[in-house]
Tab-separated table of C-alpha atoms in Angstrom:
chain	number	residue	atom	x	y	z
C	13	MET	CA	-10.250	-3.337	-20.599
C	14	ALA	CA	-13.958	-2.975	-21.308
C	15	LEU	CA	-14.790	-4.257	-17.812
C	16	VAL	CA	-12.652	-1.671	-16.008
C	17	GLY	CA	-15.048	0.643	-14.226
C	18	SER	CA	-17.988	-1.732	-14.691
C	19	ASP	CA	-21.036	-1.140	-12.508
C	20	ASP	CA	-20.736	-4.792	-11.493
C	21	GLU	CA	-18.302	-4.699	-8.556
C	22	TYR	CA	-17.028	-8.234	-9.078
C	23	LEU	CA	-16.301	-7.643	-12.758
C	24	ALA	CA	-14.645	-4.300	-12.019
C	25	ALA	CA	-12.462	-5.916	-9.332
C	26	CYS	CA	-11.403	-8.716	-11.679
C	27	ALA	CA	-10.652	-6.189	-14.409
C	28	ALA	CA	-8.541	-4.114	-12.027
C	29	ALA	CA	-6.561	-7.195	-10.979
C	30	ALA	CA	-6.042	-8.151	-14.626
C	31	LEU	CA	-4.509	-4.757	-15.340
C	32	GLY	CA	-1.465	-5.908	-13.381
C	33	ARG	CA	-0.739	-8.529	-16.012
C	34	LEU	CA	-1.195	-5.982	-18.790
C	35	VAL	CA	1.242	-3.604	-17.087
C	36	ALA	CA	3.738	-6.417	-16.580
C	37	ASP	CA	3.470	-7.497	-20.220
C	38	ALA	CA	3.766	-3.971	-21.648
C	39	ASP	CA	7.124	-2.570	-22.670
C	40	ALA	CA	8.557	-0.794	-19.603
C	41	ALA	CA	9.162	2.414	-21.537
C	42	GLY	CA	6.111	2.222	-23.766
C	43	ALA	CA	3.102	4.484	-23.906
C	44	ARG	CA	0.828	1.450	-23.479
C	45	ARG	CA	2.358	0.734	-20.081
C	46	ALA	CA	1.961	4.338	-18.947
C	47	GLU	CA	-1.670	4.376	-20.068
C	48	THR	CA	-2.385	1.117	-18.257
C	49	VAL	CA	-0.714	2.374	-15.059
C	50	ASP	CA	-2.823	5.540	-15.303
C	51	LEU	CA	-5.959	3.438	-15.685
C	52	LEU	CA	-4.934	1.321	-12.708
C	53	ARG	CA	-4.276	4.450	-10.649
C	54	ALA	CA	-7.792	5.688	-11.440
C	55	GLN	CA	-9.210	2.374	-10.215
C	56	ALA	CA	-7.263	2.771	-6.948
C	57	SER	CA	-9.623	5.651	-6.130
C	58	ASP	CA	-12.777	3.603	-6.671
C	59	GLN	CA	-15.124	3.782	-3.708
C	60	ARG	CA	-15.727	0.024	-3.800
C	61	TRP	CA	-13.254	-1.852	-1.612
C	62	ARG	CA	-13.216	-4.949	-3.836
C	63	VAL	CA	-12.061	-2.863	-6.770
C	64	ARG	CA	-9.351	-1.303	-4.590
C	65	GLU	CA	-8.259	-4.810	-3.568
C	66	GLY	CA	-8.123	-5.703	-7.257
C	67	VAL	CA	-5.707	-2.804	-7.734
C	68	ALA	CA	-3.479	-4.061	-4.904
C	69	MET	CA	-3.514	-7.524	-6.503
C	70	ALA	CA	-2.627	-5.948	-9.853
C	71	LEU	CA	0.401	-4.276	-8.298
C	72	GLN	CA	1.421	-7.603	-6.783
C	73	ARG	CA	1.148	-9.272	-10.189
C	74	LEU	CA	3.343	-6.528	-11.588
C	75	GLY	CA	5.820	-7.152	-8.767
C	76	ASP	CA	5.910	-10.863	-9.529
C	77	ALA	CA	6.962	-10.106	-13.121
C	78	ASP	CA	8.853	-6.824	-12.765
C	79	ALA	CA	10.030	-5.812	-9.285
C	80	ALA	CA	11.663	-2.624	-10.553
C	81	GLY	CA	8.438	-1.656	-12.317
C	82	LEU	CA	6.480	-2.186	-9.098
C	83	ARG	CA	8.966	-0.085	-7.140
C	84	ALA	CA	8.625	2.742	-9.676
C	85	VAL	CA	4.818	2.742	-9.505
C	86	VAL	CA	4.816	2.573	-5.710
C	87	ALA	CA	7.340	5.404	-5.434
C	88	ALA	CA	5.087	7.632	-7.528
C	89	TRP	CA	1.854	6.612	-5.830
C	90	ALA	CA	3.166	6.914	-2.261
C	91	ASP	CA	3.237	10.691	-2.728
C	92	ASP	CA	-0.140	10.949	-4.458
C	93	ALA	CA	-2.585	13.437	-2.937
C	94	ASP	CA	-5.309	10.756	-2.875
C	95	PRO	CA	-5.117	8.576	0.252
C	96	LEU	CA	-6.703	5.667	-1.630
C	97	VAL	CA	-3.873	5.723	-4.157
C	98	GLN	CA	-1.357	5.808	-1.309
C	99	ARG	CA	-3.151	2.869	0.271
C	100	ALA	CA	-2.962	0.930	-2.996
C	101	ALA	CA	0.776	1.583	-3.147
C	102	VAL	CA	1.483	0.240	0.337
C	103	ALA	CA	-0.985	-2.652	0.049
C	104	GLY	CA	0.455	-3.608	-3.319
C	105	ILE	CA	4.088	-3.728	-2.262
C	106	CYS	CA	3.663	-5.010	1.307
C	107	GLU	CA	3.191	-8.609	0.247
C	108	PRO	CA	5.767	-10.939	1.853
C	109	ARG	CA	6.507	-12.866	-1.352
C	110	LEU	CA	7.516	-9.625	-3.071
C	111	LEU	CA	9.912	-8.509	-0.355
C	112	ALA	CA	12.626	-11.118	-0.937
C	113	THR	CA	14.978	-8.536	-2.420
C	114	ARG	CA	16.430	-5.779	-0.300
C	115	ALA	CA	15.530	-3.123	-2.880
C	116	THR	CA	11.836	-4.029	-2.822
C	117	ALA	CA	11.764	-4.436	0.967
C	118	GLU	CA	13.298	-0.995	1.386
C	119	ALA	CA	10.837	0.434	-1.141
C	120	ALA	CA	7.975	-1.017	0.933
C	121	LEU	CA	9.350	0.531	4.096
C	122	ASP	CA	9.798	3.875	2.327
C	123	ALA	CA	6.234	3.763	0.974
C	124	CYS	CA	4.880	3.117	4.476
C	125	ARG	CA	6.973	5.956	5.890
C	126	ARG	CA	5.878	8.431	3.202
C	127	ALA	CA	2.189	7.485	3.373
C	128	THR	CA	2.235	7.747	7.178
C	129	ALA	CA	3.899	11.161	7.023
C	130	SER	CA	1.256	12.283	4.542
C	131	LEU	CA	-1.508	11.054	6.816
C	132	ALA	CA	0.006	12.855	9.822
C	133	GLU	CA	0.213	16.120	7.855
C	134	ARG	CA	-3.522	16.101	7.182
C	135	ASP	CA	-5.883	18.142	9.284
C	136	PRO	CA	-7.268	15.781	11.961
C	137	ALA	CA	-10.778	17.062	11.228
C	138	GLN	CA	-10.379	15.841	7.620
C	139	ARG	CA	-9.298	12.271	8.424
C	140	ARG	CA	-12.511	10.414	7.799
C	141	GLY	CA	-13.487	8.213	4.882
C	142	ASP	CA	-10.626	7.677	2.471
C	143	VAL	CA	-7.971	8.711	4.999
C	144	ARG	CA	-9.358	6.057	7.375
C	145	VAL	CA	-8.878	3.468	4.625
C	146	LEU	CA	-5.223	4.519	4.315
C	147	ARG	CA	-4.806	4.329	8.086
C	148	GLN	CA	-6.213	0.800	8.143
C	149	GLY	CA	-3.808	-0.289	5.430
C	150	LEU	CA	-0.875	1.172	7.312
C	151	GLY	CA	-2.095	-0.641	10.431
C	152	TYR	CA	-1.073	-3.850	8.672
C	153	CYS	CA	1.597	-2.948	6.138
C	154	TRP	CA	4.253	-1.528	8.450
C	155	SER	CA	4.735	-4.904	10.145
C	156	VAL	CA	5.172	-6.653	6.792
C	157	ALA	CA	7.789	-4.147	5.641
C	158	ILE	CA	9.633	-4.204	8.966
C	159	ALA	CA	9.788	-7.999	9.006
C	160	ALA	CA	11.392	-7.925	5.559
C	161	VAL	CA	14.138	-5.459	6.480
C	162	PRO	CA	14.281	-5.271	10.294
C	163	GLU	CA	17.635	-3.519	10.519
C	164	ARG	CA	16.070	-0.481	8.827
C	165	GLY	CA	12.469	-1.075	9.801
C	166	LEU	CA	12.827	-1.316	13.558
C	167	PRO	CA	14.507	2.107	13.936
C	168	ALA	CA	11.888	3.657	11.639
C	169	PHE	CA	9.133	2.045	13.695
C	170	ALA	CA	10.741	3.220	16.960
C	171	ALA	CA	10.707	6.782	15.600
C	172	LEU	CA	7.094	6.356	14.541
C	173	ALA	CA	6.198	5.182	18.055
C	174	THR	CA	7.223	8.571	19.484
C	175	SER	CA	4.533	10.398	17.521
C	176	THR	CA	1.782	12.124	19.463
C	177	ASP	CA	-0.579	11.990	16.485
C	178	PRO	CA	-3.560	9.776	17.449
C	179	ASP	CA	-3.800	8.104	14.032
C	180	VAL	CA	-0.080	7.350	13.949
C	181	ALA	CA	-0.372	5.968	17.490
C	182	TRP	CA	-3.207	3.729	16.257
C	183	ILE	CA	-1.022	2.502	13.368
C	184	VAL	CA	1.758	1.658	15.835
C	185	ARG	CA	-0.645	-0.189	18.172
C	186	GLU	CA	-2.171	-2.217	15.338
C	187	ASN	CA	1.208	-3.268	13.983
C	188	ARG	CA	2.463	-4.274	17.420
C	189	LYS	CA	-0.392	-6.804	17.515
C	190	LYS	CA	1.021	-8.632	14.478
C	191	SER	CA	3.009	-11.708	15.480
C	192	ARG	CA	5.670	-11.079	12.822
C	193	LEU	CA	6.478	-7.753	14.505
C	194	ALA	CA	5.966	-8.952	18.081
C	195	ARG	CA	8.735	-11.531	17.540
C	196	LEU	CA	11.117	-8.800	16.400
C	197	LEU	CA	10.215	-6.518	19.289
C	198	ALA	CA	10.473	-9.231	21.959
C	199	PRO	CA	13.541	-8.973	24.167
C	200	ALA	CA	16.205	-11.563	23.343
C	201	GLY	CA	16.546	-14.155	25.987
């Protein structure tokens, strides 16, 4: 825990990733788990991308050990006011190995939907910096979530594709470039 927030970016990233194991090992209802999740959430807002990637890896480690715990954290973070925390939520859960269960796949799709809606509600003049980071994450994560639960994901994506918001349109374009989604969107024949 002493390395969390270190000035050394590599050490801080490793410490953030290690928090996932601490969360997974902590009692699900315990104060220690809540404190560790709060510490991890704070690291999700770090301005250094490696540290933010460490947070996403921590969430994935949590998901490997406790899928329900991951879903709970992601559900809370997807509605956070901070776009970097939202990005951590979607990047953490949109990992193909974690989406083997329907509940987690649907949670990933819901997190993408909620984070995208939050992005679209923001003033376009205020969509630089951290909001751009969220947009980039969503430009990848939607396709992962859709591939895991296409019967729900494809209609959600079709609705998303009707948006006139330029950032949402960018998210749709980026995801259409992913081969996992292109296969699902290709006409049968």
